[in-house]
CSV table of C-alpha atoms in Angstrom, one decimal:
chain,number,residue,atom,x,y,z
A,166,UNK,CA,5.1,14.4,-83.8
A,167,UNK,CA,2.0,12.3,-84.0
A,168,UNK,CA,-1.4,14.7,-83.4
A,169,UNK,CA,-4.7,12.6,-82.5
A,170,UNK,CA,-7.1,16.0,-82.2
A,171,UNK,CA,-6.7,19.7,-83.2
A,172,UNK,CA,-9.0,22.7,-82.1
A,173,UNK,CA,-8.7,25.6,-83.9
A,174,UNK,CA,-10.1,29.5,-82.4
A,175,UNK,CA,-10.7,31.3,-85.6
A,176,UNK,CA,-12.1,35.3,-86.0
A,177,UNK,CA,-13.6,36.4,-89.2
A,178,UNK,CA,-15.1,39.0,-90.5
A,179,UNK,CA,-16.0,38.5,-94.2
A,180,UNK,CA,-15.1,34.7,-94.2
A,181,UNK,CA,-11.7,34.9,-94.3
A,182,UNK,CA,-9.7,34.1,-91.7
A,183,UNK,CA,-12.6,31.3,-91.4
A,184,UNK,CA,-11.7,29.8,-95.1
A,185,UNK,CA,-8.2,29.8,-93.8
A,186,UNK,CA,-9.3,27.9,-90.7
A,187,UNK,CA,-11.2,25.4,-92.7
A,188,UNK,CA,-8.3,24.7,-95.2
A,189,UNK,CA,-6.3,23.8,-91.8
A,190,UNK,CA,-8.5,21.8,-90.6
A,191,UNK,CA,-8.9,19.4,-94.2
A,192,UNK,CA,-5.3,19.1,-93.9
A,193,UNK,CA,-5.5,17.7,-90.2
A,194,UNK,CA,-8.7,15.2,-91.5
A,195,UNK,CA,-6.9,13.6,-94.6
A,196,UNK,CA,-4.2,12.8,-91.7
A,197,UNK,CA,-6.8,11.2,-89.5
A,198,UNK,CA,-6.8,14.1,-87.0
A,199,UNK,CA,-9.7,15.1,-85.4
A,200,UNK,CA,-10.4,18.9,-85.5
A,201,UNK,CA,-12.8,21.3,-84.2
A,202,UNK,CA,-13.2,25.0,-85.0
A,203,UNK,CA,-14.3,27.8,-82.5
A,204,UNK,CA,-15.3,31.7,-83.5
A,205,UNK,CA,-13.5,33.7,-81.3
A,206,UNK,CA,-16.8,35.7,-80.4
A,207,UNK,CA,-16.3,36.5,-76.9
A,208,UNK,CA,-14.3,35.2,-73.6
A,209,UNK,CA,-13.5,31.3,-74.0
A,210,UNK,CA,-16.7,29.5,-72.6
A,211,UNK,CA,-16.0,26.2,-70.5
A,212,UNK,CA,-17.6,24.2,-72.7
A,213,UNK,CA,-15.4,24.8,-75.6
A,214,UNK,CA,-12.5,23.8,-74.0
A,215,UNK,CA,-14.2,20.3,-71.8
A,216,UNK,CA,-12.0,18.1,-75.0
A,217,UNK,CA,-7.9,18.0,-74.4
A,218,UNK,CA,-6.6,19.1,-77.9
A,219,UNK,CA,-3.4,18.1,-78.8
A,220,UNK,CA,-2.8,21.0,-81.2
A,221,UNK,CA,-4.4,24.2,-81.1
A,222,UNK,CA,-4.2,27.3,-83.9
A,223,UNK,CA,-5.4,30.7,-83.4
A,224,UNK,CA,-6.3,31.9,-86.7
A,225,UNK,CA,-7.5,35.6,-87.5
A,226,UNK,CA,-7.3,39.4,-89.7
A,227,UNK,CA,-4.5,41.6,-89.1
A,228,UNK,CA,-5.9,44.9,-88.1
A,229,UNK,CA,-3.4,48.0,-87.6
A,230,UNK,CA,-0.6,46.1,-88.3
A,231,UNK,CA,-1.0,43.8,-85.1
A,232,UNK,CA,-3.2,41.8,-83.7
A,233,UNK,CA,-6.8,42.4,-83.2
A,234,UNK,CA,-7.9,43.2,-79.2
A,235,UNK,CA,-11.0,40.8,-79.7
A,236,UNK,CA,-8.1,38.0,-80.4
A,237,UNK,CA,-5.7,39.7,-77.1
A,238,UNK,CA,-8.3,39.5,-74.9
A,239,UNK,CA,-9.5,35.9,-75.8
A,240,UNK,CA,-5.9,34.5,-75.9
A,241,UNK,CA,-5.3,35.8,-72.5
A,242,UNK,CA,-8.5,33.5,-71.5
A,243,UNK,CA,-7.5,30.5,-72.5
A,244,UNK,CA,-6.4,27.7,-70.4
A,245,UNK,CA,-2.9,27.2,-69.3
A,246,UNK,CA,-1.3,25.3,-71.9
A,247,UNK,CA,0.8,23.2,-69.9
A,248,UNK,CA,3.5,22.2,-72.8
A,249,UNK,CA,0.6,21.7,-75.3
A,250,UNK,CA,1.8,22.3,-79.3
A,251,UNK,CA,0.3,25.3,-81.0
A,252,UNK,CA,0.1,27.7,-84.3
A,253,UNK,CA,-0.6,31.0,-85.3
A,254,UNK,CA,-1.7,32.4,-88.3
A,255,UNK,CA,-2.5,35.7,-89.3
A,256,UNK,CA,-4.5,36.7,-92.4
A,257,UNK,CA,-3.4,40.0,-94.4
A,258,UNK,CA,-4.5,42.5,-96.6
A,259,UNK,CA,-3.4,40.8,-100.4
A,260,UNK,CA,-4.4,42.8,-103.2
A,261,UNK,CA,-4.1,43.1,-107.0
A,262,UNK,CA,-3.6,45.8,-109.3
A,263,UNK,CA,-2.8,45.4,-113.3
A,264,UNK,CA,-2.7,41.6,-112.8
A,265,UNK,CA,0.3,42.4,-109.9
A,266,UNK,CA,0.0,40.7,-106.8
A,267,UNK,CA,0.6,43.0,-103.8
A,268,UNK,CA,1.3,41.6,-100.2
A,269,UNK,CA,-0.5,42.8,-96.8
A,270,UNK,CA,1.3,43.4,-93.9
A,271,UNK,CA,0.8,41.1,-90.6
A,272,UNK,CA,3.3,43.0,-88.5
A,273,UNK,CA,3.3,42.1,-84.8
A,274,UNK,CA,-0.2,40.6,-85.2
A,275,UNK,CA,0.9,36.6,-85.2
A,276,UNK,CA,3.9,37.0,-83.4
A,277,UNK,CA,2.3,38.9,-80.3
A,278,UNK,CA,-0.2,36.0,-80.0
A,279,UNK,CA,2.4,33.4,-80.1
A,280,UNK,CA,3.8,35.6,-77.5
A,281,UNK,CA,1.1,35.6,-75.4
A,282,UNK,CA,0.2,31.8,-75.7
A,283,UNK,CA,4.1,31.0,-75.0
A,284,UNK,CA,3.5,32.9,-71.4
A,285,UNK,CA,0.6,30.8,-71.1
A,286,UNK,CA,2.6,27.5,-71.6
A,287,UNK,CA,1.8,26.7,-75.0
A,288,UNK,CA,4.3,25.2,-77.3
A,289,UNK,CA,4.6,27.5,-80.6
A,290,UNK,CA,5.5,25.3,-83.2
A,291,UNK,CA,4.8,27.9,-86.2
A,292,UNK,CA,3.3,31.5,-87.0
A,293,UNK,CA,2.8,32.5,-90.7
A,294,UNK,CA,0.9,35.6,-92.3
A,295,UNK,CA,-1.2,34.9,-95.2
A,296,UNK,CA,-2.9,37.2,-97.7
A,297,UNK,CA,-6.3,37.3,-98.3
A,298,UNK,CA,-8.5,39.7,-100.2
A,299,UNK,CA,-7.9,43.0,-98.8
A,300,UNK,CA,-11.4,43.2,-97.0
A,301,UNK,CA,-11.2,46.9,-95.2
A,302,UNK,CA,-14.3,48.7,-97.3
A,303,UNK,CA,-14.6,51.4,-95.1
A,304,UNK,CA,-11.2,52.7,-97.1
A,305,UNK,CA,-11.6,51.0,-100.4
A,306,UNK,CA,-13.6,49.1,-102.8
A,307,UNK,CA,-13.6,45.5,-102.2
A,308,UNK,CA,-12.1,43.2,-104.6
A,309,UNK,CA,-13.7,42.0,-108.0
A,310,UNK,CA,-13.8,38.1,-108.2
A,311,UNK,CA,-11.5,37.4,-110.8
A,312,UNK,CA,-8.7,39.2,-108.2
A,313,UNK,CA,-10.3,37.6,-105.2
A,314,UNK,CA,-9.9,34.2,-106.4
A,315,UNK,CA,-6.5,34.7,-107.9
A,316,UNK,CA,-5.1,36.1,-104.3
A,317,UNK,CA,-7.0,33.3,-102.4
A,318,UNK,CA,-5.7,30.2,-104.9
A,319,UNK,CA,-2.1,31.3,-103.5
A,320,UNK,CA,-2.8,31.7,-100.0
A,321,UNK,CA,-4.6,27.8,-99.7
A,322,UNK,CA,-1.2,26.7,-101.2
A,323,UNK,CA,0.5,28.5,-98.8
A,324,UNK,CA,-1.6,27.6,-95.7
A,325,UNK,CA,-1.6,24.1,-97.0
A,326,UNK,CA,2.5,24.1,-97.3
A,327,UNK,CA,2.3,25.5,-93.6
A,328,UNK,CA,-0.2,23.2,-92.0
A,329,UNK,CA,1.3,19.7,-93.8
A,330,UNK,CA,4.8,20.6,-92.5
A,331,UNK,CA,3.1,21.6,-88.9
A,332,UNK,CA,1.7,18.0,-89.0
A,333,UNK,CA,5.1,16.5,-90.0
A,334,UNK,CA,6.6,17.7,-86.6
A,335,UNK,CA,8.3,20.7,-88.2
A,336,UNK,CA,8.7,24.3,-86.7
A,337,UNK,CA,7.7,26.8,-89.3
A,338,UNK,CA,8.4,30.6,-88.2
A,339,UNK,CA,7.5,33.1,-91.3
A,340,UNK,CA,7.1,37.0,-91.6
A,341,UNK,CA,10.4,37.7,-89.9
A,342,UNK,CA,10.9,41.1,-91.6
A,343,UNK,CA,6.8,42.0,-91.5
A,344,UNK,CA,7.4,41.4,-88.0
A,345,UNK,CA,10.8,43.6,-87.6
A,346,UNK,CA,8.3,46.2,-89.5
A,347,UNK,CA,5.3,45.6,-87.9
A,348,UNK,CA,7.5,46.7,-84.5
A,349,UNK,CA,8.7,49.8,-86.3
A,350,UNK,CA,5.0,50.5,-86.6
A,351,UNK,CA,4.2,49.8,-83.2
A,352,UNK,CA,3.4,53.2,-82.0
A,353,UNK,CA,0.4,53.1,-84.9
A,354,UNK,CA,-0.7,49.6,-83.9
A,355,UNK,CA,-0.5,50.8,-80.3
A,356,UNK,CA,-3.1,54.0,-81.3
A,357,UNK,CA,-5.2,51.5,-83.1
A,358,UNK,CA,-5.9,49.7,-80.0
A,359,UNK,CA,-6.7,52.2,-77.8
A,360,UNK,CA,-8.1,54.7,-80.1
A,361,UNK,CA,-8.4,54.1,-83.5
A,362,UNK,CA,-10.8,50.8,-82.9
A,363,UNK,CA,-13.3,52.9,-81.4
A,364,UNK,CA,-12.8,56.0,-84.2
A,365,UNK,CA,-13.9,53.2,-87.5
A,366,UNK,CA,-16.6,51.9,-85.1
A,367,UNK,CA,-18.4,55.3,-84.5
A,368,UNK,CA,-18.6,55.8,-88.7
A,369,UNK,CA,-21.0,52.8,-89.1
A,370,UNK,CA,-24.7,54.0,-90.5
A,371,UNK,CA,-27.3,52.1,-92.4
A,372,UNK,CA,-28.8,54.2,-95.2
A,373,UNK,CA,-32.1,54.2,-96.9
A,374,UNK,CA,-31.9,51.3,-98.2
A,375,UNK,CA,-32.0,49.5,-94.6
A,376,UNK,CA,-35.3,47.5,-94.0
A,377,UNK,CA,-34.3,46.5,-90.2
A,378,UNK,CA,-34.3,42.9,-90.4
A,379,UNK,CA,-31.6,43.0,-87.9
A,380,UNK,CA,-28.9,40.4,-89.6
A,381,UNK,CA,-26.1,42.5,-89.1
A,382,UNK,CA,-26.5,42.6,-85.0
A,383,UNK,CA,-28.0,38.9,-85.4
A,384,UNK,CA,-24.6,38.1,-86.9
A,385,UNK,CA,-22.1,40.2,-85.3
A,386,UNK,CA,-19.6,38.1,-83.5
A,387,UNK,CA,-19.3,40.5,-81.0
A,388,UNK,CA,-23.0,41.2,-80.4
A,389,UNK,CA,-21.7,44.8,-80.8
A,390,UNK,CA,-24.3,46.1,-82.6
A,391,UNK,CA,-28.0,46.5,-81.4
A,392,UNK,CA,-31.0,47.3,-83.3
A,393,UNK,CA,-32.6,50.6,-82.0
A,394,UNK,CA,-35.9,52.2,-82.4
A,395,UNK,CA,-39.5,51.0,-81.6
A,396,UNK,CA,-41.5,51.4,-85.6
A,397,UNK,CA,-38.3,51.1,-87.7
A,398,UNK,CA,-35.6,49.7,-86.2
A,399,UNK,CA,-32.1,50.3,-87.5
A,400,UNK,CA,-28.4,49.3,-86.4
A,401,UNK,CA,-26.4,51.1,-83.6
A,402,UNK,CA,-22.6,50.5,-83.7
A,403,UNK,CA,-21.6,50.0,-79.8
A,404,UNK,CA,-17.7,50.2,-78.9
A,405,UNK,CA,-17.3,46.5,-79.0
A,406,UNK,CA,-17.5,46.7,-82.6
A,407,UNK,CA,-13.9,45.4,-84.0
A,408,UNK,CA,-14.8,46.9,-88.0
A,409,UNK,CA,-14.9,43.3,-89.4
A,410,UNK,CA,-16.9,44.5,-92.1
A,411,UNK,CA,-19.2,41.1,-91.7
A,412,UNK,CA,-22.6,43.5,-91.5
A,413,UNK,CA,-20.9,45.4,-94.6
A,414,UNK,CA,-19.8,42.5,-96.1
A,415,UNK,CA,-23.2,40.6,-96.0
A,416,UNK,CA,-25.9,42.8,-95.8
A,417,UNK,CA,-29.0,41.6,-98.2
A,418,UNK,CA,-29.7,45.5,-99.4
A,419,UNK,CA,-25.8,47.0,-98.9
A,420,UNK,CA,-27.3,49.5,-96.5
A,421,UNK,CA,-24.8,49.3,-94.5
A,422,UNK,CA,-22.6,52.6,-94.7
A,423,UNK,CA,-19.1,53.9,-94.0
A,424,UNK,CA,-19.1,58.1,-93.0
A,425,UNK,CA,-16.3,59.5,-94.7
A,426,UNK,CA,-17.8,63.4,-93.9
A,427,UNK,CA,-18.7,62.5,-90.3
A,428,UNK,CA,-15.3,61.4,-90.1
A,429,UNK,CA,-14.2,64.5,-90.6
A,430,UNK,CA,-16.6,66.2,-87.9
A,431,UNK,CA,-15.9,63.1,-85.4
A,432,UNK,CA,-12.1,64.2,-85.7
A,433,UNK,CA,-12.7,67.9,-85.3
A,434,UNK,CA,-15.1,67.4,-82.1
A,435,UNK,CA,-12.1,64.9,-80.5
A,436,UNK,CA,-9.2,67.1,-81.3
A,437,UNK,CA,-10.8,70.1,-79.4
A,438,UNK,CA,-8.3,70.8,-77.1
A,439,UNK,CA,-10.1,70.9,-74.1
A,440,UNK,CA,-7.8,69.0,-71.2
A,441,UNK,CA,-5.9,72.8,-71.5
A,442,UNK,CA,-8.9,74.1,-70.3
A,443,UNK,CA,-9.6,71.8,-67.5
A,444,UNK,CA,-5.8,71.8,-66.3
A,445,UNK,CA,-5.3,75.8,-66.4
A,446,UNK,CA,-9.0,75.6,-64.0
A,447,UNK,CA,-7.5,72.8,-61.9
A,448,UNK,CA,-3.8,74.1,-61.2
A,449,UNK,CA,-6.3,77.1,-59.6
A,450,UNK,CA,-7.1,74.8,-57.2
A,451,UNK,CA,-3.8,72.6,-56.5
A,452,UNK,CA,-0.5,72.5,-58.0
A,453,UNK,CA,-0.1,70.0,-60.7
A,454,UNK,CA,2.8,71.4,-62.6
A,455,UNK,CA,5.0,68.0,-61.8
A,456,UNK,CA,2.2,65.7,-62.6
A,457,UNK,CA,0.7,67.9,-65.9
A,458,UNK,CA,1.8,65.8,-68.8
A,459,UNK,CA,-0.3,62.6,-66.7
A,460,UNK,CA,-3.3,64.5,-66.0
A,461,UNK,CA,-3.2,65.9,-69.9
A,462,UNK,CA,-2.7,61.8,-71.3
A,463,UNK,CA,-6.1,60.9,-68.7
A,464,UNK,CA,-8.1,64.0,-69.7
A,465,UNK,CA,-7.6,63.5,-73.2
A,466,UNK,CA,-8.4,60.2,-73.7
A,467,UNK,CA,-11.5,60.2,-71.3
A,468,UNK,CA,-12.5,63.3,-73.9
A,469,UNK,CA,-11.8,61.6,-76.7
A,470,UNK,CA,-14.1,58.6,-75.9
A,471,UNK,CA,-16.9,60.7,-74.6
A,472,UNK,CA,-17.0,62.8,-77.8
A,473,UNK,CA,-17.1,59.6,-80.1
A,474,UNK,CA,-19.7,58.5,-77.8
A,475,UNK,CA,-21.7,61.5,-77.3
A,476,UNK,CA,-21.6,62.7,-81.4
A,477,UNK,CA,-22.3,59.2,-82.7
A,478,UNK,CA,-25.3,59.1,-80.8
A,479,UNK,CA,-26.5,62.2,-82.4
A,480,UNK,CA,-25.6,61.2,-85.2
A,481,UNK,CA,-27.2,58.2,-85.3
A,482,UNK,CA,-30.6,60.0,-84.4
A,483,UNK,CA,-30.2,62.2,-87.7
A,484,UNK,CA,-29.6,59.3,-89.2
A,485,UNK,CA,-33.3,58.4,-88.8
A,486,UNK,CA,-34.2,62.0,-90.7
A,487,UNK,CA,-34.7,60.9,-94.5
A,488,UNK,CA,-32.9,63.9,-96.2
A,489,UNK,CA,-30.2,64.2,-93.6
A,490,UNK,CA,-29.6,60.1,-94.3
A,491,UNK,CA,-29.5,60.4,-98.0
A,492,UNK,CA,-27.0,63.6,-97.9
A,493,UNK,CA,-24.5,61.4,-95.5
A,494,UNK,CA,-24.7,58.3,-97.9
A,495,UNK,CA,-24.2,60.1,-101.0
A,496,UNK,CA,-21.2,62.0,-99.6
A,497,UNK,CA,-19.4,59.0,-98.9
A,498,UNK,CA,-17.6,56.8,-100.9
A,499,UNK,CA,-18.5,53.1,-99.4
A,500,UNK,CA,-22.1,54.2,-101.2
A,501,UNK,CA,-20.3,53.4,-104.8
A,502,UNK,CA,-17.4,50.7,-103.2
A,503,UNK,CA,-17.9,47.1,-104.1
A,504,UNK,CA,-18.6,44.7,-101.6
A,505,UNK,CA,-16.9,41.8,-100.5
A,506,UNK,CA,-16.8,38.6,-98.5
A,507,UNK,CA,-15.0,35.6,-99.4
A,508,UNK,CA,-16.2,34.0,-102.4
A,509,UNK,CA,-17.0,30.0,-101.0
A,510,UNK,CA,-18.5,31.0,-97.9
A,511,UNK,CA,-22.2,32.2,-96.7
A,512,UNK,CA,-23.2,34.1,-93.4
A,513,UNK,CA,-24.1,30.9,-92.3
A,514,UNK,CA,-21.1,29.2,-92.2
A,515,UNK,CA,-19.8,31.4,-90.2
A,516,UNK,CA,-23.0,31.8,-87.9
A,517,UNK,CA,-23.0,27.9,-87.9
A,518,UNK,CA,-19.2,27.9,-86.4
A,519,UNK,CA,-20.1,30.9,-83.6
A,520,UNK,CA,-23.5,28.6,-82.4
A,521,UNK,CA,-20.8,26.2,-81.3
A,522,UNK,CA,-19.0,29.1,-79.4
C-alpha cells in the first residue's frame, strides 16, 4: 500500500499523546509522505479537512479505561470516510516503580474509536495502546525524569515498530486482552463519561500562588476554563474540562490545584438522596409506581450535576478568601505532587498545533 499524504487528529494534555503523534508523523516523512497534524480541540472545522488524506490516525490519552468524550464527539464529526485507510492509537498510563516497568491500561479506548470510524467508512488498518508517563496528578505525583524518559524511550520504539509496518501495507491489531478487560470494566468507563468527567473537573482551584496571567484558559484545548473576576482574575473550571492536566502540567507558578477535601464535601452534597423525596411528593400527585426506577435514574443525575454546579461555584468564590485558599491547598496532596508534562515538548508546541485547528 503506497500512502502519498497522512493527517493525523491528535489530543494532548501534557504533550503526550502529541509526542506520539509527532513520532508518527517522522516516520511518514522519511517515507516521502506528506503529513499534517490536527489538535482535537473542538468539532472538526471545514478547513481542516479541505486536503484528501490518504491515511488518517486519531491519536489520544486513555481516560477511564476508554476513550475520552472530547475524542467520541470529534470522531463522530468527521467526514465519511468513504473506504479511506486509518489508525488508532491510544496512549496509557506507563509507570515505574524500583526500576520496574508497569503498563497502563487502554481498555476499550482505541478499539471504540476504530469502531466508530469503521461505521463512518473508514478502513482500520491498525489500533495499538502505548504507555506513556502516567500523567493523572490529580491522584498522584507525576513522574521524575529519569522514569519519564526510560517509559518514553520504549514507547517511540513501539510506535515506530507500529507506524513502519502501517506504511508497509500491514494490519497491526494490538491490546486484544486490555480490550477484553477494558469491556469488563465497561460499567466504570461508562460512569466516567457521564459522571465522573464532570466530578475531577469541579476539583480544579488555583492557590495563592496564582498571578492571573490566564495561560491555563489561553491554553486549554477545550476553552473550558475562563478567567473570572474583575481586579484579580483567577481560573474557573467549566464542564467542558476533560482533566488533561495541561494547566496543571504547565503552569509558570504550579498554582494550579487538585481538592482532595472538597472532594469529599462535593461527594457528600451529590449523594444526598434527594430524588426519594421528590418521588414520595410526586406519586401524591400521580401514580408512578410502574415508571419509579426511570423517574429515580432522571432525578438523580439532573441532582447530581446541579450540585457539582451549584457547590463549585461557591467554592470557587471562597477560593478568592486568602485563609480559606491556603487551608484548601495545604489539605491536599497535588500541593506537594511533582509536576509533569512530557519532557521534549513546550506549551507551544502544542498551542502551535491547536492555531492550525
Amino acid at each position: 500500500m503506497q500512502y502519498s499524504s497522512m493527517v493525523i487528529y491528535f489530543m494532548s494534555g501534557t504533550g503526550n499523546s502529541y509526542r506520539a503523534a509527532t513520532w508518527m508523523a517522522e516516520i511518514a516523512d522519511k517515507k516521502g509522505i506528506t503529513s499534517k497534524l490536527y489538535q482535537i480541540s473542538n468539532y472538526c472545522e471545514k478547513s481542516d479537512l479541505e486536503e484528501e488524506k490518504d491515511l488518517l490516525g486519531v491519536v489520544f490519552p486513555t481516560h477511564g479505561f476508554t476513550a475520552p468524550w472530547q475524542v467520541i464527539r470529534y470522531t463522530l464529526h468527521l467526514p465519511p470516510g468513504r473506504g479511506k485507510h486509518a489508525f488508532v492509537v491510544a496512549t496509557r498510563a506507563g509507570t515505574r516503580i524500583a526500576s520496574i516497568p508497569f503498563p497502563g491500561l487502554e481498555g476499550t479506548a482505541g478499539y471504540l474509536i476504530a469502531l466508530l470510524l469503521i461505521m463512518k467508512g473508514y478502513i482500520v488498518r491498525g489500533v495499538m495502546g502505548v504507555d506513556m508517563p502516567s500523567n493523572w496528578m490529580s491522584l498522584h505525583w507525576g513522574l521524575n525524569l529519569a522514569n519519564s524518559k526510560f517509559i518514553i524511550a520504549r514507547a517511540k520504539v513501539k510506535a515506530d515498530s507500529f507506524m513502519a509496518s502501517i506504511m508497509e501495507g500491514k494490519r497491526m491489531f494490538r491490546g486484544i486482552l486490555s480490550l477484553l478487560l477494558g469491556l469488563f470494566l465497561s460499567p466504570i468507563s461508562l460512569g466516567y463519561l457521564i459522571i465522573g468527567r464532570f466530578f475531577f473537573s469541579k476539583l480544579f482551584f488555583a492557590s495563592a500562588s496564582c498571578t492571573g496571567c490566564g495561560l491555563c484558559a489561553e491554553s486549554c484545548p477545550l476553552k473550558a476554563i475562563r478567567m473570572t473576576g474583575r481586579n484579580k482574575p483567577r481560573p474557573y473550571w467549566t464542564f467542558s474540562c476533560e482533566s488533561c492536566m495541561r494547566c496543571m502540567g504547565y503552569c509558570p507558578n504550579k498554582a494550579v490545584e487538585s481538592s482532595h477535601s472538597f472532594a469529599i464535601v462535593l461527594y457528600l452534597v451529590a449523594t444526598i438522596p434527594v430524588s426519594l423525596y421528590v418521588l414520595n411528593r410526586l406519586n401524591e400527585v400521580i401514580i408512578i409506581e410502574h415508571y419509579s426506577f426511570f423517574f429515580k435514574i432522571m432525578f438523580d443525575y439532573i441532582y447530581t450535576l446541579s450540585s457539582f454546579f451549584a457547590a463549585y461555584l461557591i467554592f470557587s468564590w471562597l477560593m478568592r478568601i486568602p485563609l480559606l485558599n491556603k487551608l484548601c491547598t495545604y489539605t491536599t496532596f497535588t500541593h506537594l505532587y511533582r509536576r509533569y508534562h512530557e519532557p521534549d515538548t513546550a506549551l507551544k508546541d502544542i498551542m502551535m498545533e491547536s492555531k492550525k485547528d
